């Protein structure tokens, strides 16, 4: 039995599969989204192509809190995506692979000591996983397909 905490809660019997599907359903976000562990944790976050730069802010991490980001546009985006931690003392550690649409491919590293923002210019594809290691560090891995090398700062 699941209680829907909406405006008029109802108890509804669902199967384990339906429960799991509801918890794993992707979430399409808007520009300027601030994610929460309760709403977005463990889910696939779809970054739409809606003509606006996206700045996404992550919540304070805890061990195991995870987010997967994918690009949901039908063509290369004309706007940028930035993923930020909630503050300059919460850092990224790891690497993403830049799959270049017009030249070379390379790894882009987050050193775990100074990087808390990731900027991806005009993505054609994104598949990035971010997992909390502690209250101050997120692991990051995945890839971004774009003409411009993504940058950590």
N, CA, C and O atoms as a DFTB+ gen file, in Angstrom:
612 C
 N C O
     1  1       0.855      -1.168       0.000
     2  2       0.000       0.000       0.000
     3  2       0.899       1.228       0.000
     4  3       1.841       1.314       0.788
     5  1       0.612       2.165      -0.873
     6  2       1.375       3.403      -0.981
     7  2       0.450       4.569      -0.694
     8  3      -0.669       4.620      -1.204
     9  1       0.912       5.502       0.118
    10  2       0.149       6.703       0.405
    11  2       0.661       7.818      -0.486
    12  3       1.840       8.168      -0.430
    13  1      -0.202       8.369      -1.296
    14  2       0.147       9.474      -2.176
    15  2       0.041      10.767      -1.375
    16  3      -1.056      11.136      -0.956
    17  1       1.184      11.481      -1.147
    18  2       1.134      12.673      -0.307
    19  2       0.662      13.926      -1.047
    20  3       0.967      15.039      -0.620
    21  1      -0.062      13.765      -2.127
    22  2      -0.588      14.914      -2.867
    23  2      -1.651      15.649      -2.066
    24  3      -1.791      15.428      -0.863
    25  1      -2.396      16.517      -2.728
    26  2      -3.379      17.341      -2.027
    27  2      -4.485      16.517      -1.393
    28  3      -5.031      16.912      -0.362
    29  1      -4.824      15.393      -1.980
    30  2      -5.828      14.522      -1.358
    31  2      -5.252      13.109      -1.324
    32  3      -5.459      12.323      -2.248
    33  1      -4.523      12.790      -0.241
    34  2      -3.859      11.489      -0.145
    35  2      -4.830      10.323      -0.281
    36  3      -5.949      10.350       0.232
    37  1      -4.368       9.311      -0.983
    38  2      -5.132       8.075      -1.108
    39  2      -4.193       6.903      -0.920
    40  3      -3.025       6.963      -1.305
    41  1      -4.694       5.857      -0.338
    42  2      -3.928       4.623      -0.259
    43  2      -4.225       3.834      -1.514
    44  3      -5.386       3.647      -1.878
    45  1      -3.172       3.369      -2.178
    46  2      -3.331       2.668      -3.437
    47  2      -2.462       1.426      -3.427
    48  3      -1.274       1.496      -3.110
    49  1      -3.043       0.303      -3.768
    50  2      -2.263      -0.917      -3.878
    51  2      -1.574      -0.937      -5.232
    52  3      -2.202      -0.736      -6.271
    53  1      -0.264      -1.184      -5.199
    54  2       0.508      -1.298      -6.429
    55  2       1.432      -2.499      -6.307
    56  3       1.707      -2.975      -5.206
    57  1       1.898      -2.975      -7.428
    58  2       2.853      -4.081      -7.417
    59  2       4.243      -3.539      -7.093
    60  3       4.478      -2.333      -7.164
    61  1       5.140      -4.417      -6.745
    62  2       6.526      -4.020      -6.498
    63  2       7.111      -3.398      -7.764
    64  3       7.863      -2.428      -7.680
    65  1       6.783      -3.934      -8.916
    66  2       7.267      -3.383     -10.188
    67  2       6.769      -1.968     -10.421
    68  3       7.533      -1.102     -10.847
    69  1       5.484      -1.723     -10.144
    70  2       4.934      -0.374     -10.305
    71  2       5.602       0.606      -9.343
    72  3       5.885       1.747      -9.708
    73  1       5.848       0.161      -8.127
    74  2       6.520       0.994      -7.132
    75  2       7.926       1.346      -7.612
    76  3       8.342       2.503      -7.549
    77  1       8.657       0.330      -8.096
    78  2      10.019       0.544      -8.588
    79  2      10.018       1.477      -9.799
    80  3      10.851       2.379      -9.883
    81  1       9.100       1.271     -10.728
    82  2       9.016       2.136     -11.912
    83  2       8.763       3.585     -11.515
    84  3       9.367       4.495     -12.081
    85  1       7.877       3.807     -10.551
    86  2       7.570       5.168     -10.108
    87  2       8.795       5.825      -9.492
    88  3       9.019       7.019      -9.692
    89  1       9.582       5.074      -8.752
    90  2      10.790       5.624      -8.132
    91  2      11.893       5.903      -9.136
    92  3      12.743       6.760      -8.894
    93  1      11.897       5.199     -10.254
    94  2      12.953       5.353     -11.245
    95  2      12.538       6.191     -12.448
    96  3      13.331       6.374     -13.371
    97  1      11.327       6.695     -12.452
    98  2      10.862       7.494     -13.587
    99  2      11.759       8.707     -13.785
   100  3      12.125       9.361     -12.809
   101  1      12.123       9.022     -15.028
   102  2      12.982      10.187     -15.262
   103  2      12.257      11.488     -14.919
   104  3      11.029      11.569     -14.966
   105  1      13.050      12.498     -14.575
   106  2      12.520      13.810     -14.234
   107  2      13.111      14.827     -15.201
   108  3      14.330      14.992     -15.253
   109  1      12.269      15.509     -15.963
   110  2      12.752      16.586     -16.837
   111  2      12.782      17.871     -16.024
   112  3      11.793      18.245     -15.394
   113  1      13.921      18.535     -16.048
   114  2      14.079      19.730     -15.225
   115  2      13.999      20.996     -16.062
   116  3      14.138      20.958     -17.284
   117  1      13.777      22.100     -15.401
   118  2      13.754      23.396     -16.063
   119  2      15.074      24.111     -15.808
   120  3      15.859      23.697     -14.955
   121  1      15.312      25.183     -16.548
   122  2      16.518      25.983     -16.353
   123  2      16.521      26.523     -14.933
   124  3      15.478      26.921     -14.414
   125  1      17.688      26.539     -14.304
   126  2      17.796      27.066     -12.950
   127  2      17.315      26.115     -11.876
   128  3      16.991      26.549     -10.771
   129  1      17.262      24.828     -12.175
   130  2      16.732      23.856     -11.218
   131  2      17.673      23.643     -10.038
   132  3      18.889      23.548     -10.209
   133  1      17.101      23.571      -8.849
   134  2      17.827      23.161      -7.651
   135  2      17.294      21.795      -7.275
   136  3      16.117      21.641      -6.948
   137  1      18.173      20.801      -7.326
   138  2      17.747      19.430      -7.069
   139  2      17.665      19.164      -5.568
   140  3      18.355      19.799      -4.771
   141  1      16.811      18.215      -5.201
   142  2      16.724      17.758      -3.814
   143  2      16.934      16.248      -3.784
   144  3      16.646      15.544      -4.752
   145  1      17.435      15.773      -2.667
   146  2      17.653      14.337      -2.516
   147  2      16.332      13.588      -2.590
   148  3      16.253      12.524      -3.205
   149  1      15.292      14.135      -1.967
   150  2      14.001      13.448      -1.907
   151  2      13.341      13.325      -3.275
   152  3      12.792      12.271      -3.595
   153  1      13.382      14.367      -4.080
   154  2      12.689      14.363      -5.372
   155  2      13.541      13.795      -6.497
   156  3      13.021      13.117      -7.383
   157  1      14.842      14.061      -6.474
   158  2      15.690      13.738      -7.621
   159  2      16.714      12.637      -7.370
   160  3      17.247      12.066      -8.322
   161  1      16.997      12.329      -6.106
   162  2      18.009      11.325      -5.787
   163  2      17.681       9.968      -6.383
   164  3      16.547       9.498      -6.297
   165  1      18.686       9.338      -6.992
   166  2      18.509       8.014      -7.582
   167  2      17.773       8.019      -8.907
   168  3      17.498       6.955      -9.462
   169  1      17.452       9.184      -9.420
   170  2      16.653       9.275     -10.649
   171  2      17.506       9.737     -11.827
   172  3      18.590      10.294     -11.652
   173  1      16.994       9.493     -13.020
   174  2      17.596      10.032     -14.228
   175  2      17.021      11.423     -14.437
   176  3      15.804      11.603     -14.484
   177  1      17.911      12.409     -14.564
   178  2      17.522      13.794     -14.751
   179  2      17.682      14.121     -16.232
   180  3      18.781      14.021     -16.776
   181  1      16.594      14.507     -16.879
   182  2      16.621      14.826     -18.301
   183  2      16.798      16.331     -18.468
   184  3      16.005      17.121     -17.956
   185  1      17.845      16.716     -19.189
   186  2      18.099      18.113     -19.506
   187  2      17.481      18.368     -20.878
   188  3      17.994      17.871     -21.881
   189  1      16.385      19.137     -20.944
   190  2      15.711      19.339     -22.225
   191  2      16.399      20.397     -23.073
   192  3      17.161      21.219     -22.564
   193  1      16.126      20.367     -24.358
   194  2      16.558      21.420     -25.278
   195  2      15.416      22.418     -25.339
   196  3      14.476      22.253     -26.117
   197  1      15.501      23.456     -24.512
   198  2      14.385      24.407     -24.496
   199  2      14.804      25.840     -24.794
   200  3      14.048      26.774     -24.528
   201  1      16.010      26.023     -25.347
   202  2      16.426      27.348     -25.761
   203  2      16.946      28.240     -24.650
   204  3      17.144      29.436     -24.863
   205  1      17.174      27.676     -23.457
   206  2      17.655      28.456     -22.323
   207  2      18.840      27.743     -21.689
   208  3      18.828      26.520     -21.549
   209  1      19.874      28.507     -21.302
   210  2      20.983      27.909     -20.561
   211  2      20.448      27.283     -19.282
   212  3      19.537      27.822     -18.654
   213  1      21.013      26.147     -18.900
   214  2      20.606      25.447     -17.688
   215  2      21.711      25.541     -16.643
   216  3      22.849      25.161     -16.918
   217  1      21.403      26.032     -15.467
   218  2      22.296      25.943     -14.318
   219  2      21.583      25.067     -13.301
   220  3      20.518      25.416     -12.792
   221  1      22.189      23.931     -13.018
   222  2      21.598      22.940     -12.133
   223  2      22.406      22.933     -10.836
   224  3      23.630      22.809     -10.866
   225  1      21.725      23.066      -9.704
   226  2      22.408      23.060      -8.409
   227  2      22.078      21.772      -7.665
   228  3      20.911      21.426      -7.481
   229  1      23.115      21.075      -7.244
   230  2      22.960      19.824      -6.503
   231  2      22.767      20.115      -5.013
   232  3      23.225      21.147      -4.522
   233  1      22.099      19.223      -4.297
   234  2      22.000      19.383      -2.840
   235  2      23.318      18.987      -2.174
   236  3      24.225      18.480      -2.834
   237  1      23.417      19.218      -0.884
   238  2      24.581      18.755      -0.119
   239  2      24.629      17.230      -0.246
   240  3      23.614      16.562      -0.050
   241  1      25.798      16.680      -0.571
   242  2      25.861      15.234      -0.784
   243  2      25.856      14.437       0.518
   244  3      26.169      14.951       1.592
   245  1      25.493      13.184       0.384
   246  2      25.740      12.184       1.423
   247  2      26.167      10.926       0.697
   248  3      25.894      10.774      -0.493
   249  1      26.822      10.037       1.386
   250  2      27.354       8.835       0.754
   251  2      26.240       8.059       0.064
   252  3      25.266       7.654       0.697
   253  1      26.395       7.859      -1.235
   254  2      25.436       7.080      -2.005
   255  2      24.363       7.877      -2.715
   256  3      23.691       7.327      -3.588
   257  1      24.165       9.153      -2.384
   258  2      23.176       9.977      -3.093
   259  2      23.623      10.098      -4.545
   260  3      24.735      10.554      -4.813
   261  1      22.775       9.697      -5.482
   262  2      23.199       9.618      -6.876
   263  2      22.215      10.304      -7.810
   264  3      21.009      10.346      -7.566
   265  1      22.779      10.845      -8.896
   266  2      22.004      11.466      -9.973
   267  2      22.621      11.038     -11.296
   268  3      23.842      10.954     -11.422
   269  1      21.775      10.769     -12.278
   270  2      22.257      10.514     -13.631
   271  2      21.642      11.580     -14.519
   272  3      20.427      11.781     -14.506
   273  1      22.476      12.262     -15.291
   274  2      22.020      13.317     -16.185
   275  2      22.147      12.865     -17.627
   276  3      23.190      12.360     -18.042
   277  1      21.063      13.054     -18.397
   278  2      21.108      12.795     -19.838
   279  2      20.524      14.007     -20.555
   280  3      19.710      14.742     -19.995
   281  1      20.948      14.204     -21.792
   282  2      20.410      15.267     -22.620
   283  2      19.229      14.711     -23.389
   284  3      19.338      13.658     -24.017
   285  1      18.096      15.410     -23.347
   286  2      16.879      14.908     -23.969
   287  2      16.473      15.633     -25.235
   288  3      15.323      15.520     -25.660
   289  1      17.383      16.376     -25.854
   290  2      17.049      17.095     -27.084
   291  2      17.134      16.202     -28.301
   292  3      17.760      15.143     -28.270
   293  1      16.499      16.639     -29.373
   294  2      16.514      15.883     -30.620
   295  2      17.639      16.330     -31.544
   296  3      17.873      15.710     -32.582
   297  1      18.337      17.401     -31.176
   298  2      19.461      17.916     -31.952
   299  2      20.436      18.563     -30.973
   300  3      20.109      18.770     -29.805
   301  1      21.627      18.876     -31.453
   302  2      22.599      19.553     -30.591
   303  2      21.973      20.835     -30.051
   304  3      21.332      21.585     -30.786
   305  1      22.168      21.069     -28.773
   306  2      21.585      22.235     -28.113
   307  2      22.356      23.488     -28.504
   308  3      23.562      23.428     -28.742
   309  1      21.679      24.600     -28.569
   310  2      22.325      25.883     -28.845
   311  2      22.639      26.621     -27.553
   312  3      23.154      27.739     -27.584
   313  1      22.331      25.999     -26.414
   314  2      22.553      26.628     -25.116
   315  2      23.504      25.762     -24.286
   316  3      23.917      24.690     -24.728
   317  1      23.844      26.223     -23.099
   318  2      24.827      25.565     -22.253
   319  2      24.187      24.917     -21.036
   320  3      23.077      25.267     -20.634
   321  1      24.915      23.961     -20.458
   322  2      24.497      23.291     -19.233
   323  2      25.612      23.453     -18.210
   324  3      26.771      23.162     -18.503
   325  1      25.270      23.911     -17.025
   326  2      26.229      24.003     -15.919
   327  2      25.660      23.234     -14.738
   328  3      24.500      23.409     -14.367
   329  1      26.489      22.382     -14.156
   330  2      26.097      21.634     -12.969
   331  2      26.992      22.106     -11.830
   332  3      28.216      21.996     -11.905
   333  1      26.371      22.632     -10.772
   334  2      27.105      23.185      -9.642
   335  2      26.767      22.408      -8.375
   336  3      25.652      21.911      -8.218
   337  1      27.735      22.310      -7.484
   338  2      27.422      21.833      -6.153
   339  2      26.781      22.999      -5.404
   340  3      26.713      24.111      -5.928
   341  1      26.316      22.751      -4.193
   342  2      25.620      23.801      -3.452
   343  2      26.559      24.827      -2.824
   344  3      26.093      25.786      -2.208
   345  1      27.877      24.645      -2.968
   346  2      28.822      25.618      -2.436
   347  2      30.242      25.290      -2.822
   348  3      30.532      24.171      -3.246
   349  1      31.135      26.258      -2.678
   350  2      32.526      26.094      -3.115
   351  2      33.324      25.126      -2.248
   352  3      34.456      24.790      -2.596
   353  1      32.767      24.671      -1.136
   354  2      33.463      23.687      -0.292
   355  2      32.973      22.260      -0.542
   356  3      33.442      21.316       0.094
   357  1      32.029      22.111      -1.471
   358  2      31.539      20.781      -1.873
   359  2      32.063      20.549      -3.285
   360  3      31.728      21.292      -4.207
   361  1      32.881      19.524      -3.449
   362  2      33.701      19.399      -4.648
   363  2      33.374      18.177      -5.495
   364  3      32.807      17.197      -5.012
   365  1      33.751      18.258      -6.784
   366  2      33.692      17.128      -7.700
   367  2      35.053      16.444      -7.718
   368  3      36.095      17.094      -7.643
   369  1      35.020      15.103      -7.819
   370  2      36.235      14.311      -7.947
   371  2      35.960      13.230      -8.980
   372  3      34.983      12.491      -8.860
   373  1      36.810      13.133      -9.990
   374  2      36.627      12.130     -11.036
   375  2      36.894      12.731     -12.395
   376  3      37.668      13.679     -12.521
   377  1      36.257      12.183     -13.414
   378  2      36.494      12.663     -14.768
   379  2      35.290      12.364     -15.643
   380  3      34.535      11.423     -15.395
   381  1      35.128      13.181     -16.668
   382  2      34.182      12.873     -17.732
   383  2      34.961      12.824     -19.036
   384  3      36.005      13.461     -19.171
   385  1      34.454      12.073     -19.980
   386  2      35.087      11.978     -21.287
   387  2      34.423      12.963     -22.229
   388  3      33.202      12.972     -22.385
   389  1      35.245      13.793     -22.856
   390  2      34.744      14.719     -23.873
   391  2      34.798      13.996     -25.206
   392  3      35.875      13.648     -25.690
   393  1      33.639      13.772     -25.795
   394  2      33.539      13.176     -27.125
   395  2      33.342      14.345     -28.087
   396  3      32.251      14.905     -28.197
   397  1      34.405      14.693     -28.767
   398  2      34.436      15.904     -29.579
   399  2      33.725      15.679     -30.908
   400  3      33.962      14.676     -31.581
   401  1      32.864      16.599     -31.280
   402  2      32.128      16.478     -32.535
   403  2      32.937      16.944     -33.729
   404  3      32.512      16.754     -34.869
   405  1      34.121      17.566     -33.493
   406  2      34.890      18.056     -34.639
   407  2      36.394      17.824     -34.530
   408  3      37.135      18.342     -35.365
   409  1      36.874      17.082     -33.560
   410  2      38.325      16.858     -33.465
   411  2      38.624      15.680     -32.544
   412  3      38.151      14.569     -32.783
   413  1      39.408      15.918     -31.492
   414  2      39.885      14.846     -30.630
   415  2      38.947      14.572     -29.457
   416  3      38.061      15.374     -29.159
   417  1      39.146      13.454     -28.806
   418  2      38.419      13.086     -27.593
   419  2      39.414      13.074     -26.444
   420  3      40.570      12.693     -26.630
   421  1      38.975      13.489     -25.251
   422  2      39.891      13.514     -24.123
   423  2      39.142      13.470     -22.815
   424  3      37.937      13.716     -22.762
   425  1      39.880      13.149     -21.742
   426  2      39.303      13.137     -20.406
   427  2      39.408      14.531     -19.804
   428  3      40.412      15.220     -19.985
   429  1      38.371      14.939     -19.090
   430  2      38.352      16.223     -18.393
   431  2      38.257      15.877     -16.911
   432  3      37.299      15.235     -16.482
   433  1      39.246      16.299     -16.133
   434  2      39.377      15.852     -14.751
   435  2      38.906      16.887     -13.742
   436  3      39.136      18.085     -13.901
   437  1      38.238      16.393     -12.694
   438  2      37.900      17.193     -11.517
   439  2      38.808      16.692     -10.404
   440  3      38.807      15.501     -10.093
   441  1      39.582      17.589      -9.803
   442  2      40.646      17.156      -8.902
   443  2      40.231      16.891      -7.462
   444  3      41.046      16.409      -6.675
   445  1      38.980      17.193      -7.093
   446  2      38.535      16.924      -5.740
   447  2      39.009      17.925      -4.711
   448  3      38.719      17.779      -3.523
   449  1      39.748      18.959      -5.156
   450  2      40.235      19.967      -4.213
   451  2      39.812      21.390      -4.562
   452  3      39.918      22.280      -3.718
   453  1      39.339      21.626      -5.774
   454  2      38.973      22.997      -6.141
   455  2      37.790      23.084      -7.100
   456  3      37.305      24.185      -7.358
   457  1      37.320      21.988      -7.625
   458  2      36.290      22.025      -8.663
   459  2      34.902      21.763      -8.108
   460  3      34.640      20.697      -7.551
   461  1      34.015      22.733      -8.259
   462  2      32.637      22.570      -7.804
   463  2      31.619      22.980      -8.861
   464  3      30.420      23.025      -8.586
   465  1      32.092      23.279     -10.071
   466  2      31.205      23.609     -11.191
   467  2      31.683      22.878     -12.434
   468  3      32.884      22.743     -12.665
   469  1      30.740      22.414     -13.225
   470  2      31.028      21.803     -14.526
   471  2      30.202      22.540     -15.561
   472  3      28.992      22.693     -15.397
   473  1      30.852      23.003     -16.635
   474  2      30.139      23.691     -17.713
   475  2      30.296      22.900     -19.004
   476  3      31.405      22.551     -19.409
   477  1      29.161      22.623     -19.643
   478  2      29.130      21.913     -20.911
   479  2      28.464      22.844     -21.924
   480  3      27.274      23.140     -21.817
   481  1      29.244      23.304     -22.910
   482  2      28.711      24.207     -23.928
   483  2      28.038      23.425     -25.047
   484  3      28.596      22.451     -25.552
   485  1      26.866      23.843     -25.424
   486  2      26.091      23.331     -26.558
   487  2      26.199      21.812     -26.750
   488  3      26.748      21.353     -27.751
   489  1      25.680      21.042     -25.803
   490  2      25.815      19.584     -25.888
   491  2      24.966      18.964     -26.997
   492  3      23.858      19.413     -27.288
   493  1      25.524      17.921     -27.600
   494  2      24.768      17.086     -28.527
   495  2      24.290      15.826     -27.796
   496  3      23.268      15.240     -28.150
   497  1      25.049      15.421     -26.769
   498  2      24.680      14.284     -25.930
   499  2      25.371      14.429     -24.584
   500  3      26.483      14.952     -24.497
   501  1      24.706      13.964     -23.539
   502  2      25.263      13.979     -22.186
   503  2      24.812      12.703     -21.489
   504  3      23.647      12.318     -21.579
   505  1      25.722      12.060     -20.805
   506  2      25.397      10.939     -19.932
   507  2      26.392      10.989     -18.775
   508  3      27.494      10.446     -18.867
   509  1      25.999      11.635     -17.702
   510  2      26.884      11.870     -16.569
   511  2      26.235      11.343     -15.293
   512  3      25.060      11.597     -15.027
   513  1      27.011      10.615     -14.519
   514  2      26.556      10.117     -13.225
   515  2      27.344      10.826     -12.131
   516  3      28.567      10.945     -12.203
   517  1      26.620      11.292     -11.122
   518  2      27.219      11.970      -9.973
   519  2      26.756      11.231      -8.720
   520  3      25.558      11.046      -8.504
   521  1      27.732      10.806      -7.885
   522  2      27.424      10.014      -6.697
   523  2      28.118      10.635      -5.487
   524  3      29.314      10.922      -5.525
   525  1      27.359      10.837      -4.421
   526  2      27.937      11.377      -3.199
   527  2      28.917      10.404      -2.567
   528  3      28.612       9.224      -2.390
   529  1      30.098      10.911      -2.230
   530  2      31.102      10.123      -1.525
   531  2      31.042      10.436      -0.034
   532  3      31.211       9.546       0.799
   533  1      30.803      11.701       0.298
   534  2      30.768      12.163       1.685
   535  2      29.926      13.439       1.727
   536  3      29.251      13.760       0.750
   537  1      29.956      14.153       2.818
   538  2      29.209      15.403       2.936
   539  2      29.880      16.552       2.189
   540  3      29.327      17.649       2.109
   541  1      31.082      16.301       1.637
   542  2      31.801      17.375       0.936
   543  2      32.308      17.000      -0.449
   544  3      32.904      17.840      -1.124
   545  1      32.092      15.770      -0.894
   546  2      32.622      15.338      -2.193
   547  2      31.586      14.524      -2.962
   548  3      30.942      13.626      -2.420
   549  1      31.446      14.872      -4.256
   550  2      30.685      14.080      -5.213
   551  2      31.667      13.438      -6.192
   552  3      32.540      14.124      -6.725
   553  1      31.535      12.128      -6.436
   554  2      32.238      11.493      -7.546
   555  2      31.482      11.846      -8.824
   556  3      30.258      11.972      -8.807
   557  1      32.203      12.004      -9.927
   558  2      31.573      12.309     -11.205
   559  2      32.222      11.470     -12.297
   560  3      33.443      11.313     -12.322
   561  1      31.402      10.929     -13.204
   562  2      31.918      10.184     -14.351
   563  2      30.871      10.223     -15.458
   564  3      29.704      10.537     -15.224
   565  1      31.310       9.902     -16.652
   566  2      30.399       9.867     -17.785
   567  2      31.013      10.521     -19.002
   568  3      32.234      10.558     -19.155
   569  1      30.147      11.044     -19.877
   570  2      30.651      11.670     -21.094
   571  2      29.735      12.796     -21.554
   572  3      28.552      12.852     -21.217
   573  1      30.328      13.684     -22.335
   574  2      29.591      14.782     -22.948
   575  2      30.083      14.928     -24.385
   576  3      31.285      15.034     -24.629
   577  1      29.167      14.934     -25.315
   578  2      29.485      15.101     -26.722
   579  2      29.179      16.552     -27.106
   580  3      28.034      17.000     -27.039
   581  1      30.214      17.265     -27.503
   582  2      30.087      18.672     -27.829
   583  2      31.319      19.129     -28.600
   584  3      32.347      18.451     -28.567
   585  1      31.240      20.251     -29.285
   586  2      32.397      20.778     -30.016
   587  2      33.399      21.441     -29.076
   588  3      34.583      21.526     -29.402
   589  1      32.947      21.909     -27.925
   590  2      33.797      22.618     -26.970
   591  2      34.100      21.715     -25.782
   592  3      33.205      21.040     -25.273
   593  1      35.348      21.698     -25.338
   594  2      35.735      20.863     -24.211
   595  2      35.004      21.339     -22.949
   596  3      35.093      22.519     -22.608
   597  1      34.285      20.455     -22.249
   598  2      33.669      20.839     -20.972
   599  2      34.753      21.293     -19.992
   600  3      35.917      20.911     -20.121
   601  1      34.363      22.102     -19.022
   602  2      35.359      22.643     -18.095
   603  2      34.863      22.565     -16.659
   604  3      33.713      22.889     -16.364
   605  1      35.751      22.130     -15.771
   606  2      35.517      22.201     -14.339
   607  2      36.144      23.485     -13.826
   608  3      37.195      23.910     -14.306
   609  1      35.503      24.092     -12.861
   610  2      36.102      25.271     -12.210
   611  2      35.697      25.268     -10.764
   612  3      36.082      26.165     -10.014
